[in-house]
PDB file of C-alpha atoms in Angstrom:
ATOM      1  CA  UNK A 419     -79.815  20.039 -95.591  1.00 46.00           C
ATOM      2  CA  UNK A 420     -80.430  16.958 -97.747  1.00 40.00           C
ATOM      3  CA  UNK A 421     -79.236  18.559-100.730  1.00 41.00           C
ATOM      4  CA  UNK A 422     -75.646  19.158 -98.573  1.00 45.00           C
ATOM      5  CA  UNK A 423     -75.522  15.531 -97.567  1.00 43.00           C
ATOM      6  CA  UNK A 424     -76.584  14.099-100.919  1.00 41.00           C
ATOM      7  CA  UNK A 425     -73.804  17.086-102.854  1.00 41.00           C
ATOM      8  CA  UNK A 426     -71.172  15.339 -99.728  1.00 43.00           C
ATOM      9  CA  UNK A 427     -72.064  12.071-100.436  1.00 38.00           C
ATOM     10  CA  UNK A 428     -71.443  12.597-104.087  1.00 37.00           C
ATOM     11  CA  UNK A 429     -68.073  14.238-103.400  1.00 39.00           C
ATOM     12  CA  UNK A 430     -67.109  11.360-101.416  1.00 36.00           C
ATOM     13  CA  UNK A 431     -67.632   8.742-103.506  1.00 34.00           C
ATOM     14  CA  UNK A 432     -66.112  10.440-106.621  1.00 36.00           C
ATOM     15  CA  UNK A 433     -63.371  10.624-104.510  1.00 37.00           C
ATOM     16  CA  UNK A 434     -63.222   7.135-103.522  1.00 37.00           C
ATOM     17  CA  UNK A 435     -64.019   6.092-107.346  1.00 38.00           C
ATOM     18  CA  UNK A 436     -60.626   4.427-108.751  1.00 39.00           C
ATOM     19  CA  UNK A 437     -58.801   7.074-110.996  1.00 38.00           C
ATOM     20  CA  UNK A 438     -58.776   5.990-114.860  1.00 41.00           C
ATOM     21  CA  UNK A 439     -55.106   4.760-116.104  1.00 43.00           C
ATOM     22  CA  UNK A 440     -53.589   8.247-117.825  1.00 53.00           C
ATOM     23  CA  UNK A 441     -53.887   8.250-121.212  1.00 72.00           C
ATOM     24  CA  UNK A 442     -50.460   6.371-122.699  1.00 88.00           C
ATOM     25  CA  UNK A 443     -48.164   8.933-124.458  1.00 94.00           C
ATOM     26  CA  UNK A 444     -47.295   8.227-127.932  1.00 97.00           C
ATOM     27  CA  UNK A 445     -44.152   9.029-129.045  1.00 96.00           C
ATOM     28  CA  UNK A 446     -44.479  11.860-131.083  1.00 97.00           C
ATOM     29  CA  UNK A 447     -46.265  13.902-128.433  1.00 97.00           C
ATOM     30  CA  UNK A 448     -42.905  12.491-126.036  1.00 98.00           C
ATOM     31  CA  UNK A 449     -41.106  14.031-128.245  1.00 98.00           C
ATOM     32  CA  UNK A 450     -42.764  17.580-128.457  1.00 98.00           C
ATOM     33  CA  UNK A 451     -43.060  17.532-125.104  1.00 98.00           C
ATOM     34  CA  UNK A 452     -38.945  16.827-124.774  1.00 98.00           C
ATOM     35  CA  UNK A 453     -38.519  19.650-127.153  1.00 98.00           C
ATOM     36  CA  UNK A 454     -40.813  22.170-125.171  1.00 98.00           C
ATOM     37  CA  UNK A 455     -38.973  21.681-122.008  1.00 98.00           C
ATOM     38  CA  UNK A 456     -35.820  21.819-123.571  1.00 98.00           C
ATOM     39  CA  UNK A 457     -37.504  25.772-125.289  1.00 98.00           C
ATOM     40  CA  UNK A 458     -38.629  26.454-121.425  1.00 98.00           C
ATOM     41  CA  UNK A 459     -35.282  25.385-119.467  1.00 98.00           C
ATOM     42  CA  UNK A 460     -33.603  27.486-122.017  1.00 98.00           C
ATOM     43  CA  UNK A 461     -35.212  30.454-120.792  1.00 98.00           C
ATOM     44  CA  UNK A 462     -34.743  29.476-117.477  1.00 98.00           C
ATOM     45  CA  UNK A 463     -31.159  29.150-117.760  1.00 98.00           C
ATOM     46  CA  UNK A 464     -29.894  31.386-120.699  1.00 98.00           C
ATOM     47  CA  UNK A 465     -26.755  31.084-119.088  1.00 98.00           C
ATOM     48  CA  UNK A 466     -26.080  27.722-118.453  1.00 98.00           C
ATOM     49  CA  UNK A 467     -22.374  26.341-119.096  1.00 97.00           C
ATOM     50  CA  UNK A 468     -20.128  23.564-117.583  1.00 96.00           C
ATOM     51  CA  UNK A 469     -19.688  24.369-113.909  1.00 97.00           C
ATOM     52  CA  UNK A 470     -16.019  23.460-114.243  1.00 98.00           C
ATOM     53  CA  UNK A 471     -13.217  26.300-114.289  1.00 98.00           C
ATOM     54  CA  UNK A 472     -10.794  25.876-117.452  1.00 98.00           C
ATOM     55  CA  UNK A 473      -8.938  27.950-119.690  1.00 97.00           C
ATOM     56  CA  UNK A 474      -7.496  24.886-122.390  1.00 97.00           C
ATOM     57  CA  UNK A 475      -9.093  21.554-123.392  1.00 98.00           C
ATOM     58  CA  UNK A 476      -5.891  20.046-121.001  1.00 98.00           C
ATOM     59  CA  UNK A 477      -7.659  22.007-118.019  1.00 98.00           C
ATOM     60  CA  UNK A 478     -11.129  20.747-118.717  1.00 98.00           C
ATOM     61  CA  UNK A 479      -9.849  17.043-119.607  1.00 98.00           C
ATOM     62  CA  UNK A 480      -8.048  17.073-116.108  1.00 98.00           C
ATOM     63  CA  UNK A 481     -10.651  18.478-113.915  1.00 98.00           C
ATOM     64  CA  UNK A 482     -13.710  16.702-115.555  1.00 97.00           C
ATOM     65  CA  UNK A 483     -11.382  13.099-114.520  1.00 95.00           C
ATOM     66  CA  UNK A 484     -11.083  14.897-111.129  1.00 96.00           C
ATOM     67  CA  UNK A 485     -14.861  15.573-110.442  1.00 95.00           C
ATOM     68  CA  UNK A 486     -16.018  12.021-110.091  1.00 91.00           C
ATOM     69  CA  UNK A 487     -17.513  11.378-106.815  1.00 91.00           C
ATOM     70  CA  UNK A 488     -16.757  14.581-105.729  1.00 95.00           C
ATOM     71  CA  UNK A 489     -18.749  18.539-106.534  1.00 95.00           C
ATOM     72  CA  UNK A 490     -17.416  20.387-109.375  1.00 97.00           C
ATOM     73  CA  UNK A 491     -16.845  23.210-106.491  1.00 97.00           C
ATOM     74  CA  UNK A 492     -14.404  21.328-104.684  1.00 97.00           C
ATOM     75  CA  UNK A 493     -12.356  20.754-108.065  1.00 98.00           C
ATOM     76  CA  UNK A 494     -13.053  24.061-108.902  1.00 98.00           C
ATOM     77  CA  UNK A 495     -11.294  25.163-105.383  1.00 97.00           C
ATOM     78  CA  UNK A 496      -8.628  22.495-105.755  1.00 98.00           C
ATOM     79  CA  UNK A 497      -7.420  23.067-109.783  1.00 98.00           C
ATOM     80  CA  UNK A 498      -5.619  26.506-109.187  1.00 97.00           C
ATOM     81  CA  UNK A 499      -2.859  24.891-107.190  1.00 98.00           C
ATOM     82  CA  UNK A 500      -2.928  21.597-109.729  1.00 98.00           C
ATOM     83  CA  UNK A 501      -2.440  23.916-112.714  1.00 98.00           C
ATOM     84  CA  UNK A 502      -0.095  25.873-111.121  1.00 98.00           C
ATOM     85  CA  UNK A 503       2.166  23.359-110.406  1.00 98.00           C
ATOM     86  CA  UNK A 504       1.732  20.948-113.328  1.00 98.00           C
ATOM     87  CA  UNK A 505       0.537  23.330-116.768  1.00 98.00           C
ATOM     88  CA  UNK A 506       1.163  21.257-119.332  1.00 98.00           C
ATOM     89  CA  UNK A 507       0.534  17.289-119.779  1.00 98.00           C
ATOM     90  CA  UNK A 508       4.219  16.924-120.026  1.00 98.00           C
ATOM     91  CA  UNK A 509       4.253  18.563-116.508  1.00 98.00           C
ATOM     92  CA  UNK A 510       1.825  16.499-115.428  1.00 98.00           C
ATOM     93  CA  UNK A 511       3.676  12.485-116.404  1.00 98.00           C
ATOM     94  CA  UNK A 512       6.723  14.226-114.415  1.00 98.00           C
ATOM     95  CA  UNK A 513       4.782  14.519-111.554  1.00 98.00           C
ATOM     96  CA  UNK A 514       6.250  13.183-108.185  1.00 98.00           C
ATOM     97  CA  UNK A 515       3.020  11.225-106.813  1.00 97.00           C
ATOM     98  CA  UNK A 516       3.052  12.007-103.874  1.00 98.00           C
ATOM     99  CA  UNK A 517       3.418  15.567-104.166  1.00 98.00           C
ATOM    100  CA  UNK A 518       0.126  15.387-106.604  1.00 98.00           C
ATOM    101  CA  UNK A 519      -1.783  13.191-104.414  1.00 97.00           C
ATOM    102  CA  UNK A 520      -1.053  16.417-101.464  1.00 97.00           C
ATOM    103  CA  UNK A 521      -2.819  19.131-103.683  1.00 98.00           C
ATOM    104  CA  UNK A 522      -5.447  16.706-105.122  1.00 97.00           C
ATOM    105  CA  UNK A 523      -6.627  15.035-101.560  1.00 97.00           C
ATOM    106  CA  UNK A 524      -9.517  17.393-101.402  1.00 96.00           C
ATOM    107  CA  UNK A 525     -11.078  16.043-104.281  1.00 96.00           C
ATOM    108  CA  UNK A 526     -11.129  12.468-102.729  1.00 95.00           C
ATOM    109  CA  UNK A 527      -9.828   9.050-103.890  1.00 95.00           C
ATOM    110  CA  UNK A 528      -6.968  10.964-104.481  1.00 96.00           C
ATOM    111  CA  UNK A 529      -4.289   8.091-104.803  1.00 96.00           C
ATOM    112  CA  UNK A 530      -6.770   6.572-107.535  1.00 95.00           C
ATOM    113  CA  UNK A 531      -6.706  10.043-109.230  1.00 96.00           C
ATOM    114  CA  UNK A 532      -3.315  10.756-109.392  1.00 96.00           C
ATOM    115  CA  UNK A 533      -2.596   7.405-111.052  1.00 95.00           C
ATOM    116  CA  UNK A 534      -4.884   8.106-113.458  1.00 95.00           C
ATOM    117  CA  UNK A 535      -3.961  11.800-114.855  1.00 97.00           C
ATOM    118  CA  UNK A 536      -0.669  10.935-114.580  1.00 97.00           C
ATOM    119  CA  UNK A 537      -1.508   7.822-117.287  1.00 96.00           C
ATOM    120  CA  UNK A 538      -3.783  10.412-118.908  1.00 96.00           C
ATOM    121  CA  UNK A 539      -0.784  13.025-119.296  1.00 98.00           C
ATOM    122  CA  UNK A 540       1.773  10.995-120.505  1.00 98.00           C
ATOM    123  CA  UNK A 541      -0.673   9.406-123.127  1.00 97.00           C
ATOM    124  CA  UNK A 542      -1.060  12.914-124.499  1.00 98.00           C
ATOM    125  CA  UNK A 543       2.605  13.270-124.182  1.00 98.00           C
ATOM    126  CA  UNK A 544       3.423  10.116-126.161  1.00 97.00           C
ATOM    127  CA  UNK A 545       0.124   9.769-128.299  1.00 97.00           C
ATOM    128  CA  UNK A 546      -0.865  12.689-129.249  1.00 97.00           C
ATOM    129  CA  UNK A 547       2.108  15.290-128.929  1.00 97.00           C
ATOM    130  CA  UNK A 548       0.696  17.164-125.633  1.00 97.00           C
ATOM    131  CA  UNK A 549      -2.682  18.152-127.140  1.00 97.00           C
ATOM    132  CA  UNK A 550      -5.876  16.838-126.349  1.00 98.00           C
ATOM    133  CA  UNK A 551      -7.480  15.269-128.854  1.00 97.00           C
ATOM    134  CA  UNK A 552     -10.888  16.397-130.703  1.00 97.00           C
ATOM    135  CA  UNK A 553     -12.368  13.067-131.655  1.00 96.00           C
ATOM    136  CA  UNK A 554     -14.531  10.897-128.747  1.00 96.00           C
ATOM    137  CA  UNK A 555     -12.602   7.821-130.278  1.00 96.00           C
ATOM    138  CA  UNK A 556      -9.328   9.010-129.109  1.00 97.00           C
ATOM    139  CA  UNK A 557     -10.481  10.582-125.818  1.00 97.00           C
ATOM    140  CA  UNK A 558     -11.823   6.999-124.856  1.00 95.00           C
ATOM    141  CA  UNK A 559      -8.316   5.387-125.043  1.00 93.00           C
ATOM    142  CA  UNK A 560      -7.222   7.719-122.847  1.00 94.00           C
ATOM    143  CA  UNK A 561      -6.897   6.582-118.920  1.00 88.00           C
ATOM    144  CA  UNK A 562      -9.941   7.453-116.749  1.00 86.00           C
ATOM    145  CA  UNK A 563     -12.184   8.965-119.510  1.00 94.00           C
ATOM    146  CA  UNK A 564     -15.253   7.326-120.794  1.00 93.00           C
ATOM    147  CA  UNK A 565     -17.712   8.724-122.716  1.00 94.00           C
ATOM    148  CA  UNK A 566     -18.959  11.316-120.340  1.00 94.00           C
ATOM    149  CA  UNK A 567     -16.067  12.593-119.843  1.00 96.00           C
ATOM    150  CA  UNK A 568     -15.323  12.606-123.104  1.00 97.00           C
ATOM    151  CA  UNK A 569     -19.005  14.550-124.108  1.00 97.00           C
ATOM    152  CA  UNK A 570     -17.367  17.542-121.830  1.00 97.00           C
ATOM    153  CA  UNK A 571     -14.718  17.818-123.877  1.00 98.00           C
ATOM    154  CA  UNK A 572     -15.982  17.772-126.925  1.00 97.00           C
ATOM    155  CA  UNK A 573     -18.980  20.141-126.320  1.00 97.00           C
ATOM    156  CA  UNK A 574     -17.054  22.723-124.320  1.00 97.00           C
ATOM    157  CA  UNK A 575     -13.229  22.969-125.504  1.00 97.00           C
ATOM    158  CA  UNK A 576     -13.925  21.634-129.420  1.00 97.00           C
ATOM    159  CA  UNK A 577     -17.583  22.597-130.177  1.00 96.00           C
ATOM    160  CA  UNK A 578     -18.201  19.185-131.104  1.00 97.00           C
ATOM    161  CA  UNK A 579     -21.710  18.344-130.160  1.00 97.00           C
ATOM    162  CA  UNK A 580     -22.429  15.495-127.559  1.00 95.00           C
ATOM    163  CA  UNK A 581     -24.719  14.995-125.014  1.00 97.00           C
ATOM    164  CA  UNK A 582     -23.384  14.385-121.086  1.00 96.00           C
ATOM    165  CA  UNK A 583     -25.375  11.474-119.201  1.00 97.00           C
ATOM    166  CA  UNK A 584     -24.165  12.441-115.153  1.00 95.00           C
ATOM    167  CA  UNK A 585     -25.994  11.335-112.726  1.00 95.00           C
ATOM    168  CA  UNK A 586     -28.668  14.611-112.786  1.00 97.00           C
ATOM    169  CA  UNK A 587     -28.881  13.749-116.212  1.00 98.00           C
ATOM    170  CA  UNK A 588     -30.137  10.224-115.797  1.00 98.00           C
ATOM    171  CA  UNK A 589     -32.612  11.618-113.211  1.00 98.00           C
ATOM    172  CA  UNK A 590     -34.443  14.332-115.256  1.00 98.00           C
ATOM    173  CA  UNK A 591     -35.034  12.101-118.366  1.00 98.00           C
ATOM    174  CA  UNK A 592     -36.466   9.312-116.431  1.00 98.00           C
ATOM    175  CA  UNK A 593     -38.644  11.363-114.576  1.00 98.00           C
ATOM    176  CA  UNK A 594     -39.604  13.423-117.351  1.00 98.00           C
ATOM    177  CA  UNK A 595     -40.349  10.031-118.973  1.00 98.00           C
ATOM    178  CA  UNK A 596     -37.997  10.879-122.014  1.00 98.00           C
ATOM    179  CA  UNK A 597     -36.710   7.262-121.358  1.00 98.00           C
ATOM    180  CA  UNK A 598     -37.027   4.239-118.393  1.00 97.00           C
ATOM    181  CA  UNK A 599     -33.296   3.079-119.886  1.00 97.00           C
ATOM    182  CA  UNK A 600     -30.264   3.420-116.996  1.00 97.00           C
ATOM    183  CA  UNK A 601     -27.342   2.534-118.509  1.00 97.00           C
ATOM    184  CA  UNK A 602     -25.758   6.043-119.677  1.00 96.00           C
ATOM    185  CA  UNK A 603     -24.920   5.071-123.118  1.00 96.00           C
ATOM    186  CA  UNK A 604     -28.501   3.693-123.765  1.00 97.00           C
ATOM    187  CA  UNK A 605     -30.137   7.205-122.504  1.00 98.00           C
ATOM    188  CA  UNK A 606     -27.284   8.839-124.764  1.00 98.00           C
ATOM    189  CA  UNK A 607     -28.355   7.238-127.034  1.00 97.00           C
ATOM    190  CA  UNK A 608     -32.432   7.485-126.923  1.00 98.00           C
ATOM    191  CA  UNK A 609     -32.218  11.177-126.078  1.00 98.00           C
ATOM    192  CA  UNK A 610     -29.957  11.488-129.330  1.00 98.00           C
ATOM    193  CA  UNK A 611     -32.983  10.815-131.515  1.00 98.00           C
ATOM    194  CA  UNK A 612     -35.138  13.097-129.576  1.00 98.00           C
ATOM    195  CA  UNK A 613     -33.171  16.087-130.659  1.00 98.00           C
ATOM    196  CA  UNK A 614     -31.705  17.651-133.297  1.00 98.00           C
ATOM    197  CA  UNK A 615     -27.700  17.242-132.731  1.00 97.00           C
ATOM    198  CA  UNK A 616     -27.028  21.178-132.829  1.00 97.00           C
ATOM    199  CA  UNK A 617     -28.760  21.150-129.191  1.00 98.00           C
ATOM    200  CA  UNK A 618     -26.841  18.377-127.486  1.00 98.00           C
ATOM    201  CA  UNK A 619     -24.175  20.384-125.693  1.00 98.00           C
ATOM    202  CA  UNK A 620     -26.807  23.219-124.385  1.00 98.00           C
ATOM    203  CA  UNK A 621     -29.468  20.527-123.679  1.00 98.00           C
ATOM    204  CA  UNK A 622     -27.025  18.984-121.727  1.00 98.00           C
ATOM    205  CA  UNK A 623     -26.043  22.391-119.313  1.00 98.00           C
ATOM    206  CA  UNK A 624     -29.610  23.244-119.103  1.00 98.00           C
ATOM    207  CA  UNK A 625     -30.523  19.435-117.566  1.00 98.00           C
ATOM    208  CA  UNK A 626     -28.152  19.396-115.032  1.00 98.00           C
ATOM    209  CA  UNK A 627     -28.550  23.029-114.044  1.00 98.00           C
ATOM    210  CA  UNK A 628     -32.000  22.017-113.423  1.00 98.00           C
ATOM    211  CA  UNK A 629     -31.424  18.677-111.416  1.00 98.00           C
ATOM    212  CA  UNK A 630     -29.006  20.895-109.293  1.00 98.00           C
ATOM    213  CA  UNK A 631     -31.225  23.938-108.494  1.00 98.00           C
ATOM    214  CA  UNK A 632     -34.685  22.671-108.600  1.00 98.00           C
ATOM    215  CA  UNK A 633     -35.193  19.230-109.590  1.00 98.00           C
ATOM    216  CA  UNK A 634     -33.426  17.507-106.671  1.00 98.00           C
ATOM    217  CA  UNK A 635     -33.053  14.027-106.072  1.00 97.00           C
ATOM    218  CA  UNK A 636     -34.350  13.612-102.463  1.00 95.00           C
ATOM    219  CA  UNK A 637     -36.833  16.040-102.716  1.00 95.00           C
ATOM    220  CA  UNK A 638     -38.022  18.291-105.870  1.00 98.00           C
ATOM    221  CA  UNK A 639     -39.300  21.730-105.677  1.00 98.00           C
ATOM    222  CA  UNK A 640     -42.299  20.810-107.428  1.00 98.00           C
ATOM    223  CA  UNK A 641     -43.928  23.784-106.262  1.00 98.00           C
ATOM    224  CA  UNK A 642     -41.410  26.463-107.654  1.00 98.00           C
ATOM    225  CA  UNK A 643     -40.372  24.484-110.966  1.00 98.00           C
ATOM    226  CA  UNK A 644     -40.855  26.405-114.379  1.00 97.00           C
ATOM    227  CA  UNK A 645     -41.825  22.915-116.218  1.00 98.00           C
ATOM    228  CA  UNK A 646     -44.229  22.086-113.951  1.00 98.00           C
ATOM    229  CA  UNK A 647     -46.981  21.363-116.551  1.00 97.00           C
ATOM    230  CA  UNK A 648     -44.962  19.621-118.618  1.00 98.00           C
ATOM    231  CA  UNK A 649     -43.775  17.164-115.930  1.00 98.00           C
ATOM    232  CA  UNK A 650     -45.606  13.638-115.670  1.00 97.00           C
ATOM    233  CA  UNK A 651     -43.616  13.216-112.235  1.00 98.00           C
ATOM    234  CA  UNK A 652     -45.556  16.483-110.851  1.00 98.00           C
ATOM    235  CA  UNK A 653     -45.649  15.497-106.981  1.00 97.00           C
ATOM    236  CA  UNK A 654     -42.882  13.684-106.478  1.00 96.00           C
ATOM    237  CA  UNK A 655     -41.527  16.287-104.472  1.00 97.00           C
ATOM    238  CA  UNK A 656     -42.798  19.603-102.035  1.00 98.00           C
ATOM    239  CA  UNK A 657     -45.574  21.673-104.260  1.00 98.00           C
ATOM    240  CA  UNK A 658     -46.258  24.309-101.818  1.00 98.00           C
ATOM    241  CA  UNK A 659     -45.173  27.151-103.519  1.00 98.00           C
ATOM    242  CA  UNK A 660     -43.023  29.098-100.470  1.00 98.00           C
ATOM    243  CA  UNK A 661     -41.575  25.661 -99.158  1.00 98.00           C
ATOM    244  CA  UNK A 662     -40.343  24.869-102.559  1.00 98.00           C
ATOM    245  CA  UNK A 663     -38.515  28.063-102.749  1.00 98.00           C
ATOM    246  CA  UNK A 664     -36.638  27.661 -99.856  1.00 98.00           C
ATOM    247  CA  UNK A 665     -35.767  24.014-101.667  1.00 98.00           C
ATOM    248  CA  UNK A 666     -33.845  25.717-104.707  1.00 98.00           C
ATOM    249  CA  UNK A 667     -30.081  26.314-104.614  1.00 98.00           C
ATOM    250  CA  UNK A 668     -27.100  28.429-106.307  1.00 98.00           C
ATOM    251  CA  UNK A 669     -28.158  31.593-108.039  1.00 98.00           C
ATOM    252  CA  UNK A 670     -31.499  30.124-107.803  1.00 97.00           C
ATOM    253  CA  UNK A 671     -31.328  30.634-104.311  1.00 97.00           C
ATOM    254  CA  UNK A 672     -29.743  33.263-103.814  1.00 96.00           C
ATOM    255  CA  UNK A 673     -26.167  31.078-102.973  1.00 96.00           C
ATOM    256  CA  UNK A 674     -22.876  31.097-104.858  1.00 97.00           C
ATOM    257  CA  UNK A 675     -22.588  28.773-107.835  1.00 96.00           C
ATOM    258  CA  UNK A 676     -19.991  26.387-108.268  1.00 97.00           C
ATOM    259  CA  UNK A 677     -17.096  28.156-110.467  1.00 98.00           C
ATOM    260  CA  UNK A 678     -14.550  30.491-108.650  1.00 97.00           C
ATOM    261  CA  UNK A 679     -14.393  32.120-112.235  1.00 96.00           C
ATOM    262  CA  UNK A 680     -17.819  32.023-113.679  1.00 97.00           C
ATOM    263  CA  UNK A 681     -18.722  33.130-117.022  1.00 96.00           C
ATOM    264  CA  UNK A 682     -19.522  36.807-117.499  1.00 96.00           C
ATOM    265  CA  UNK A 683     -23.742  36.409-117.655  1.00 96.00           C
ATOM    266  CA  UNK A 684     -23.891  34.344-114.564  1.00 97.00           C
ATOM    267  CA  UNK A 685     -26.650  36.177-112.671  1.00 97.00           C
ATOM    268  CA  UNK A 686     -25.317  34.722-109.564  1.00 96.00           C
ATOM    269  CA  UNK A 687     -22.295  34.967-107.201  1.00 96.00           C
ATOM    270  CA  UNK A 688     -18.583  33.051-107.416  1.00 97.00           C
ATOM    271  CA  UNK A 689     -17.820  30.092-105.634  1.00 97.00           C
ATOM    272  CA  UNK A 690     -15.529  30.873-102.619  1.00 95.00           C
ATOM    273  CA  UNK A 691     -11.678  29.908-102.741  1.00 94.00           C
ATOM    274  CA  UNK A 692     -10.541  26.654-101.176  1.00 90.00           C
ATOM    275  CA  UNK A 693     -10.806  27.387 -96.799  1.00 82.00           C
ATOM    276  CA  UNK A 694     -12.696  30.512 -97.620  1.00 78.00           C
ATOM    277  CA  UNK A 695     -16.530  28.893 -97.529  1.00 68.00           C
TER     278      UNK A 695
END
């Protein structure tokens, strides 16, 4: 009996004992850690690709301008009408406004959004002879695109490595402790050193897959995330193993993705049609 209270006692104050600090990280094992999770979420996600429908660089320019504050889904449901009616930039600066502004409202700030691909098209019209241009220089000048926008292009219509800082983005590295930084262009820049430049684009898919299916804002599925080990922000979110499944979302979960036209090795199912969900 003794023994039991003394082992208890023993227990109990270890437990009340104040934790050491964690051991600081130096950079190089940051780095190799980066690079691990980067070897992991690429098995995780062999297929991961931008979750925007397009068929041109025009297509991707336009809808990638129309997904801010709104889901890549709701673009995705609202772009077969847009292209439909308006296929070409030159199409596009001939627009009647309001008449955009009608098939666009779904996406939100819709007035905003019209005025701004219809700047965007007749720039290519009168700057660049109807083509999108391949360098990030010339896609900045353009109205409404900034350097994210700009990263999409690049990586996914040119093959022009970038890396794409969205919100999810952001998230991940800062809780992975990649970087503390929150302005976009400085954690562009930091993660830029971390890896070799033939990985941006695919480094950039497999992060945001991630911070949509598992590693959520409000509340992480700790308990069903691949990385686990690897993640110094282990906790933040629910680590039961069966409550954290029914956390993860898309293919992950067993729910359509976001694309209406997904690439052929998407393991999961297509995003319904506009009035169809």
């Amino acid at each position: 009996m003794k023994a039991a209270k003394a082992a208890k006692a023993a227990t109990t104050a270890k437990a009340a004992a104040p934790r050491k600090a964690p051991k600081a990280e130096s950079h190089l094992a940051m780095v190799r850690r980066a690079r691990r999770i980067n070897r992991e979420l690429a098995e995780v996600y062999p297929y991961a690709h931008p979750e925007l429908d397009f068929r041109n660089p025009f297509e991707l320019l336009v809808a990638t301008v129309l997904s801010a504050q709104t889901t890549d889904l709701r673009v995705n449901q609202t772009t077969p009408a847009l292209f439909a009616a308006y296929p070409t930039p030159e199409d596009m600066a001939a627009a009647v406004p309001e008449e955009m502004e009608e098939i666009i409202r779904p996406t939100g700030f819709f007035r905003a959004k019209t005025k701004s691909l219809m700047g965007l098209a007749a720039a290519l019209r009168d700057e660049f002879g109807g083509e999108v241009p391949g360098r990030l220089d010339d896609l900045v000048k353009l109205p409404g695109v900034g350097r994210k926008t700009a990263n999409v292009v690049l990586g996914n219509a040119f093959g022009v490595p970038g890396i794409t800082v969205d919100t999810h983005f952001g998230r991940l590295v800062r809780r992975w402790k990649w970087t503390d930084e929150e302005d976009p262009v400085k954690v562009e820049a930091v993660v830029a050193g971390i890896f070799p430049k033939s990985e941006w684009t695919m480094l950039s898919h497999r992060v945001v897959f991630h911070g949509r299916r598992i590693c959520h804002a409000r509340k992480p599925a700790c308990g069903a995330c691949p990385i686990a080990p690897l993640c110094p922000s282990y906790g933040e979110g629910e680590t039961d193993p069966e409550k954290a499944r029914k956390l993860l979302k898309y293919e992950m979960g067993g729910y359509p993705g976001q694309r209406l036209s997904p690439p052929a090795d998407y393991p999961g199912k297509p995003a319904p049609a506009l009035g169809a969900e």
